[in-house]
Coordinates of C-alpha atoms and ligand atoms in Angstrom, one line a residue:
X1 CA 105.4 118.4 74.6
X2 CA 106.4 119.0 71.1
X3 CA 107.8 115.2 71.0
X4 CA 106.4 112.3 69.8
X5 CA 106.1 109.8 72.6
X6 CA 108.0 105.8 71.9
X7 CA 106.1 103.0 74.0
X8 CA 108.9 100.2 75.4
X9 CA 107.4 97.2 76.7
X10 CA 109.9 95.5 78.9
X11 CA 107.7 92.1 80.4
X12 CA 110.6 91.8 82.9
X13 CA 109.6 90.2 86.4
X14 CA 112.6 88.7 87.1
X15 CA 113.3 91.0 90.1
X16 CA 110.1 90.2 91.9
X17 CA 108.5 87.5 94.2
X18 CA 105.6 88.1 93.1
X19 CA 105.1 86.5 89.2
X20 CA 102.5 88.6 87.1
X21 CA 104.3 92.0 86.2
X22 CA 105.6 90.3 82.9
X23 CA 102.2 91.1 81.9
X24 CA 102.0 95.0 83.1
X25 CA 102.9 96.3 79.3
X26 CA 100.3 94.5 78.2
X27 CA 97.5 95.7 81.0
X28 CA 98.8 99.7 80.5
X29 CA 98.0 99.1 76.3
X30 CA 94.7 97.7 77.2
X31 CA 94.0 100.8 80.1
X32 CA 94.5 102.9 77.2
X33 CA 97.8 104.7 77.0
X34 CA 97.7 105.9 73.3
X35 CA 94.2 107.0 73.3
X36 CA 94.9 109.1 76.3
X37 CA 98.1 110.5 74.9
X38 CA 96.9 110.9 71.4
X39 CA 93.7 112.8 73.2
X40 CA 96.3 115.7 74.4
X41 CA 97.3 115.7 70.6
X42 CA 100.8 113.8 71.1
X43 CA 102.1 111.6 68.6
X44 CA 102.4 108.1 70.1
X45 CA 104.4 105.2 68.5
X46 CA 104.5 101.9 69.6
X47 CA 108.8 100.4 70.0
X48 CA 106.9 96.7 70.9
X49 CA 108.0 94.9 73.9
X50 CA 112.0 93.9 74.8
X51 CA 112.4 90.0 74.7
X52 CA 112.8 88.7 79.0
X53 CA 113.9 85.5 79.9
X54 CA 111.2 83.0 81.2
X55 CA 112.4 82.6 85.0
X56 CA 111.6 78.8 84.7
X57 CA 114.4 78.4 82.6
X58 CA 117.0 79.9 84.5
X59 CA 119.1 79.3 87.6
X60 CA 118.3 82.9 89.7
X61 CA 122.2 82.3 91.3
X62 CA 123.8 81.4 88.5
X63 CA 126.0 84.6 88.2
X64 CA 127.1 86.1 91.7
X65 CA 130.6 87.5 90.5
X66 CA 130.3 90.5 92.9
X67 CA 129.4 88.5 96.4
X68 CA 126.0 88.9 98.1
X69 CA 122.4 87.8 96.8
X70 CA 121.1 89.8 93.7
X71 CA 118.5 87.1 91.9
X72 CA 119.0 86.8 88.5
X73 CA 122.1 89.1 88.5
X74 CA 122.8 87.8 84.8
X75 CA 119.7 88.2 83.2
X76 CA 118.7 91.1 84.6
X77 CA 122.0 92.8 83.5
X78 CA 121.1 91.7 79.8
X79 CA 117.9 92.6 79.7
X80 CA 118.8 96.2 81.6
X81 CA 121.3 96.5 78.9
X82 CA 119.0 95.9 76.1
X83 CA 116.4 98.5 77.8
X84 CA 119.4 101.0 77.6
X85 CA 120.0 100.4 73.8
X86 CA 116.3 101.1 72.9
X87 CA 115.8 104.4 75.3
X88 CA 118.5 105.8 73.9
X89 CA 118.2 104.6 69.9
X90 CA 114.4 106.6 70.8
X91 CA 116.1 109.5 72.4
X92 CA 118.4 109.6 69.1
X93 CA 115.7 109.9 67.2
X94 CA 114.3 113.0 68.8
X95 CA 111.5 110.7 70.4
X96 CA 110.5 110.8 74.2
X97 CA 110.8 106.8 76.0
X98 CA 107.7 106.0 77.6
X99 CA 108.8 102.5 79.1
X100 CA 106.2 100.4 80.5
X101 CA 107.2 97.3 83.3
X102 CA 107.9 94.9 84.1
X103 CA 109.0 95.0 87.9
X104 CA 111.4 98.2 89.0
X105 CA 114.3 96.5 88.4
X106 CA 114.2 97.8 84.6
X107 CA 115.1 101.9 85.7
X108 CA 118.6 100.3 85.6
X109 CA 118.4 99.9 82.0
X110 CA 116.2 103.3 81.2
X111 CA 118.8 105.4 83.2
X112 CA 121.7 104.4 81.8
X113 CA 119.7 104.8 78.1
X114 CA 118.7 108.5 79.3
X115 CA 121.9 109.4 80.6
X116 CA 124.1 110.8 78.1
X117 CA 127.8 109.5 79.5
X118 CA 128.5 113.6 79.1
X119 CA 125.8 115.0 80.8
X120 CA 124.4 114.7 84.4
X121 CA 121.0 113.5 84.8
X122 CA 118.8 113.9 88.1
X123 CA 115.9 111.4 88.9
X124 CA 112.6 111.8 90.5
X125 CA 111.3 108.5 92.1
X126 CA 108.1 107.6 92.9
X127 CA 107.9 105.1 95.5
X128 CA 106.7 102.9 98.3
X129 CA 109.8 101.6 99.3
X130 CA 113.7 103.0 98.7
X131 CA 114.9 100.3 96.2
X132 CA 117.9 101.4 97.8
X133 CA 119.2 97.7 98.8
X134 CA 122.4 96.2 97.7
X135 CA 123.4 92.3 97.0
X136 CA 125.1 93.2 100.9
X137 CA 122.1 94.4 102.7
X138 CA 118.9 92.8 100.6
X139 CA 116.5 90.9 102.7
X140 CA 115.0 88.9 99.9
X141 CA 117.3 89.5 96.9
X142 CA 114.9 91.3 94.8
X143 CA 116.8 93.4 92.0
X144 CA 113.3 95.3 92.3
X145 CA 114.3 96.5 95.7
X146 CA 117.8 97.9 94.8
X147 CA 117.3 99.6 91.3
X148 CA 118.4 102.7 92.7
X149 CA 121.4 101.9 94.5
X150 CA 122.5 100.0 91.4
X151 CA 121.8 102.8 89.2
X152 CA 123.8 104.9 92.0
X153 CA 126.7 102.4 92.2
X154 CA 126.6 101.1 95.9
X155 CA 127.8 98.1 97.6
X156 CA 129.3 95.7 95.1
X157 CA 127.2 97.3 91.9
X158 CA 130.1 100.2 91.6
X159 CA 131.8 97.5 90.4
X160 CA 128.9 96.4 87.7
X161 CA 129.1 98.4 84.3
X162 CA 125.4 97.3 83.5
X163 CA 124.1 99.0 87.0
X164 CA 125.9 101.8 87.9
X165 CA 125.0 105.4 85.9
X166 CA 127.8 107.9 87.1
X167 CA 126.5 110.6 85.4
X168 CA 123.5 110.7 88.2
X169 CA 124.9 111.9 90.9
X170 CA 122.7 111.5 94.7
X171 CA 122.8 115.0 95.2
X172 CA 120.1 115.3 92.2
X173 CA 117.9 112.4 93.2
X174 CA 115.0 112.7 95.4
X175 CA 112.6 110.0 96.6
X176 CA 108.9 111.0 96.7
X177 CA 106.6 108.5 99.0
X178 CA 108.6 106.4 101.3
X179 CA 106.7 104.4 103.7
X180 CA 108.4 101.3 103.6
X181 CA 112.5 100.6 103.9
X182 CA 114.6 97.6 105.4
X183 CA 117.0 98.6 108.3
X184 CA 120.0 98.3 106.7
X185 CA 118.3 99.9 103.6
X186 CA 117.6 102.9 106.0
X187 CA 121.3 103.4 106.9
X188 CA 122.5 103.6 103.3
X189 CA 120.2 105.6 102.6
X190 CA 120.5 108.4 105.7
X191 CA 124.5 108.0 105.1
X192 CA 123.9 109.1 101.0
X193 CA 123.2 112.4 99.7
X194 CA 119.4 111.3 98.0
X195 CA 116.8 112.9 99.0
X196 CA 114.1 111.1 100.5
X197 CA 110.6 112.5 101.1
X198 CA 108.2 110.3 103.2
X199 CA 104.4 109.5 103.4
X200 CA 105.2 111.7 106.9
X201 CA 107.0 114.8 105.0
X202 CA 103.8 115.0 102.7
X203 CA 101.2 115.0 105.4
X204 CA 103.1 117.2 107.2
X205 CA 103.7 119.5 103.8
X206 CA 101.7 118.5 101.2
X207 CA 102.3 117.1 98.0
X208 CA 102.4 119.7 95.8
X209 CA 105.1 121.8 98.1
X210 CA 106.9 118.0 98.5
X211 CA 106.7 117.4 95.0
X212 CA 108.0 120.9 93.5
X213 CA 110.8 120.6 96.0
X214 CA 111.9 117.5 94.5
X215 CA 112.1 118.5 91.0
X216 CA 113.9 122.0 91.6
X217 CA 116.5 119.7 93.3
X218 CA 116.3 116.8 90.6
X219 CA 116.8 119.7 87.7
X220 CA 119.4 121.8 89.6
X221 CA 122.5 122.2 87.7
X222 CA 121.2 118.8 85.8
X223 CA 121.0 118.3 81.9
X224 CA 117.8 116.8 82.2
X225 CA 115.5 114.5 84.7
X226 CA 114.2 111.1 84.4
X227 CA 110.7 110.3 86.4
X228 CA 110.2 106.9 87.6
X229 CA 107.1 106.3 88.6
X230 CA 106.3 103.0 90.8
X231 CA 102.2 102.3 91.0
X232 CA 102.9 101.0 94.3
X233 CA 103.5 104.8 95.3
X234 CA 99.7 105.0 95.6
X235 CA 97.5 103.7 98.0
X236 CA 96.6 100.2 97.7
X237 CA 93.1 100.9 97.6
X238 CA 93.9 103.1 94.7
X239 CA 96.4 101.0 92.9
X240 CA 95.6 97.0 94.3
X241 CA 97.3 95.9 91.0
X242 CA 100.9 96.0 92.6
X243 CA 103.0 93.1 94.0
X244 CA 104.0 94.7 96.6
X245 CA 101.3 97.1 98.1
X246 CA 102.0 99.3 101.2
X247 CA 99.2 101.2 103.4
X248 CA 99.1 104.8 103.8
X249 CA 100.0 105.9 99.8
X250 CA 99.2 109.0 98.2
X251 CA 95.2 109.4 96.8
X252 CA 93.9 109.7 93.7
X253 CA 93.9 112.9 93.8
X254 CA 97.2 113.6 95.3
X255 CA 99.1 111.1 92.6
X256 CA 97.3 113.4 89.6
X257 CA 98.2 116.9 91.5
X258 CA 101.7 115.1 91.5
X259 CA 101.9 114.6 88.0
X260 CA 100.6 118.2 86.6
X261 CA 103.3 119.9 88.5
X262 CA 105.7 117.3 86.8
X263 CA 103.9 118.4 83.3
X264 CA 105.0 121.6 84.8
X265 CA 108.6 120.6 84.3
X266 CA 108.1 118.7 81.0
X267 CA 110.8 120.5 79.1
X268 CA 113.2 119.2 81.5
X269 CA 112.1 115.7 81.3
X270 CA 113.8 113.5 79.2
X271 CA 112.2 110.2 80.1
X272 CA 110.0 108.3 81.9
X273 CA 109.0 104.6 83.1
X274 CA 105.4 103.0 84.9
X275 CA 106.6 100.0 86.5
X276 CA 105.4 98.0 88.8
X277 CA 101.4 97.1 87.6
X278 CA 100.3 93.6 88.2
X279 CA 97.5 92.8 86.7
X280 CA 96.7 89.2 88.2
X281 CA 96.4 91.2 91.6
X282 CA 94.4 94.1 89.9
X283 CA 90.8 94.6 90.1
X284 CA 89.5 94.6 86.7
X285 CA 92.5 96.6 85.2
X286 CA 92.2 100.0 87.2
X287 CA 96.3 100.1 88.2
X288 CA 96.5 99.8 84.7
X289 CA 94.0 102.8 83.8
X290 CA 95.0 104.7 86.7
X291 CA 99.2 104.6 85.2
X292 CA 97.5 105.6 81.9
X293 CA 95.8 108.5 83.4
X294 CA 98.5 109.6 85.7
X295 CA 100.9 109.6 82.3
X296 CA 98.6 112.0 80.9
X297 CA 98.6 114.5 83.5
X298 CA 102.8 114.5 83.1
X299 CA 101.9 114.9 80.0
X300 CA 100.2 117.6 80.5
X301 CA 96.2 116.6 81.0
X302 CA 94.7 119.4 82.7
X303 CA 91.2 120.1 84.0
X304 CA 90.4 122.9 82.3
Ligands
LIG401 N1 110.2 98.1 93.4 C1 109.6 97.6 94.5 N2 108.4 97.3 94.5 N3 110.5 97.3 95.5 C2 110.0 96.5 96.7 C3 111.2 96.2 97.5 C4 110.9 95.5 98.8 C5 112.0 95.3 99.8 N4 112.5 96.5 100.3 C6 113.1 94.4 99.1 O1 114.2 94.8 99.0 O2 112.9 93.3 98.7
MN402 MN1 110.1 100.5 93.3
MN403 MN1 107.7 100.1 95.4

């Protein structure tokens, strides 16, 4: 990739139990993100981090204007907001957004930035779990856990400027890793038109034939794709750094297979986001190495 790469911290962990993934930017810098980027010979700047509220300070149900339980609906919207101003000042500029998290919630803020209002953008996810939850049908009221439906405008975010990205449309998003989805989750889910491949579908396929599927249907007919990239995808004994960590993930080596047939596609890609790390649960910062190194194979890192 010809472009030079912008680093966006967003310390956001306002949509997670869990406290800690404020502190994920930070642990990805340490792993060494621009060393491995600069090593494959891209430019690499760094945008800082996006000032977050400090949850103490605020009331998480301040602001329910729409009904149901989304926690820190305000804050989260202005912060999401703020995300979408940077990714797309760096996209403006000819630059590639690298955003670093912060908890999942944030892909609100780096879709709408990547989406150009006249354009259609697919998505690639990366993920445990569906984040496909609504204030409605949340069991713990976890922004985290319904990033995509937001982005997708379901249940009372169509009616939320701040969430809802119409130019993605379902039939361009796919779901790479699922393992773990509430009930009522599930139902929204089988009743859209996303495409969901579970921990099942790749042991039955495998993930390179599970994983080119996915970005042939994210780029068809699409301007360009957006990869989001959860750490909690892996297995936890690959990625203990996570708040929350599901058994039965992809490996090592399956996660870095993943990303070189994504390098594959890296004309098509015009950003992407590493949310999720947690370094107080990590193990001496390997989550944080590990995003580092999986970034470089989309990049483009290859054996030989
Ligand atoms: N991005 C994540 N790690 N999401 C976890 C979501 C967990 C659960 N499904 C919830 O709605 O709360
Ligand atoms: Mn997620
Ligand atoms: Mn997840």
């Amino acid at each position: 990739m010809d472009r030079t790469v912008r680093v966006l911290g967003v310390p956001m962990d306002l949509g997670a139990d869990r406290r800690g993934v404020d502190m994920g930017p930070s642990a990805i810098r340490y792993g060494g993100l621009a060393d491995q980027l600069e090593a494959l010979g891209m430019a690499c700047v760094d945008g800082g981090d996006l000032a977050v509220p400090r949850p103490e300070e605020r009331d998480p149900d301040a602001d329910q204007p729409s009904g149901g339980r989304a926690k820190f609906r305000r804050e989260t919207g202005e912060v999401c907001q703020d995300v979408r101003t940077a990714v797309r000042a760096t996209i403006d500029d000819g630059e590639f957004p690298l955003v670093l998290g912060g908890d999942h919630s944030i892909a609100i803020g780096t879709v709408a930035g990547a989406a150009d209002p006249d354009e259609s953008l697919g998505i690639v996810w990366f993920d445990a779990h569906g984040d496909f939850n609504t204030p409605q049908t949340t069991p713990s009221g976890n922004i985290h856990g319904m990033s995509l439906a937001a982005i997708l405008g379901k249940g009372s975010f169509a009616d939320e400027a701040w969430a809802h990205t119409p130019a993605v449309s379902e039939e361009n998003v796919v779901l790479v890793g699922l393992r773990d989805v509430d009930d009522r989750e599930r139902d929204l889910l089988n009743e859209s038109d996303v495409t969901a491949y579970t921990m099942s579908d790749i042991d039955a396929r495998s993930v390179p034939s599970v994983v080119e599927e996915a970005l042939d249907i994210a780029t068809d007919g699409t301007d360009a794709i957006h990869v989001s990239l959860d750490l909690d995808w892996l297995d936890p004994t690959e990625a203990p750094g996570v708040g929350t960590p599901v058994r039965g993930g992809v490996s090592y080596r399956e996660a870095h297979v993943a990303m070189e047939y994504v390098a594959e596609r890296r004309e098509a890609i015009r950003s992407m986001e590493l949310v999720e790390v947690n370094p107080i649960l990590d193990d001496h910062n390997r989550t944080a190495e590990l995003a580092c190194e999986l970034a470089a194979s989309a990049f483009g890192k290859v054996v030989l």
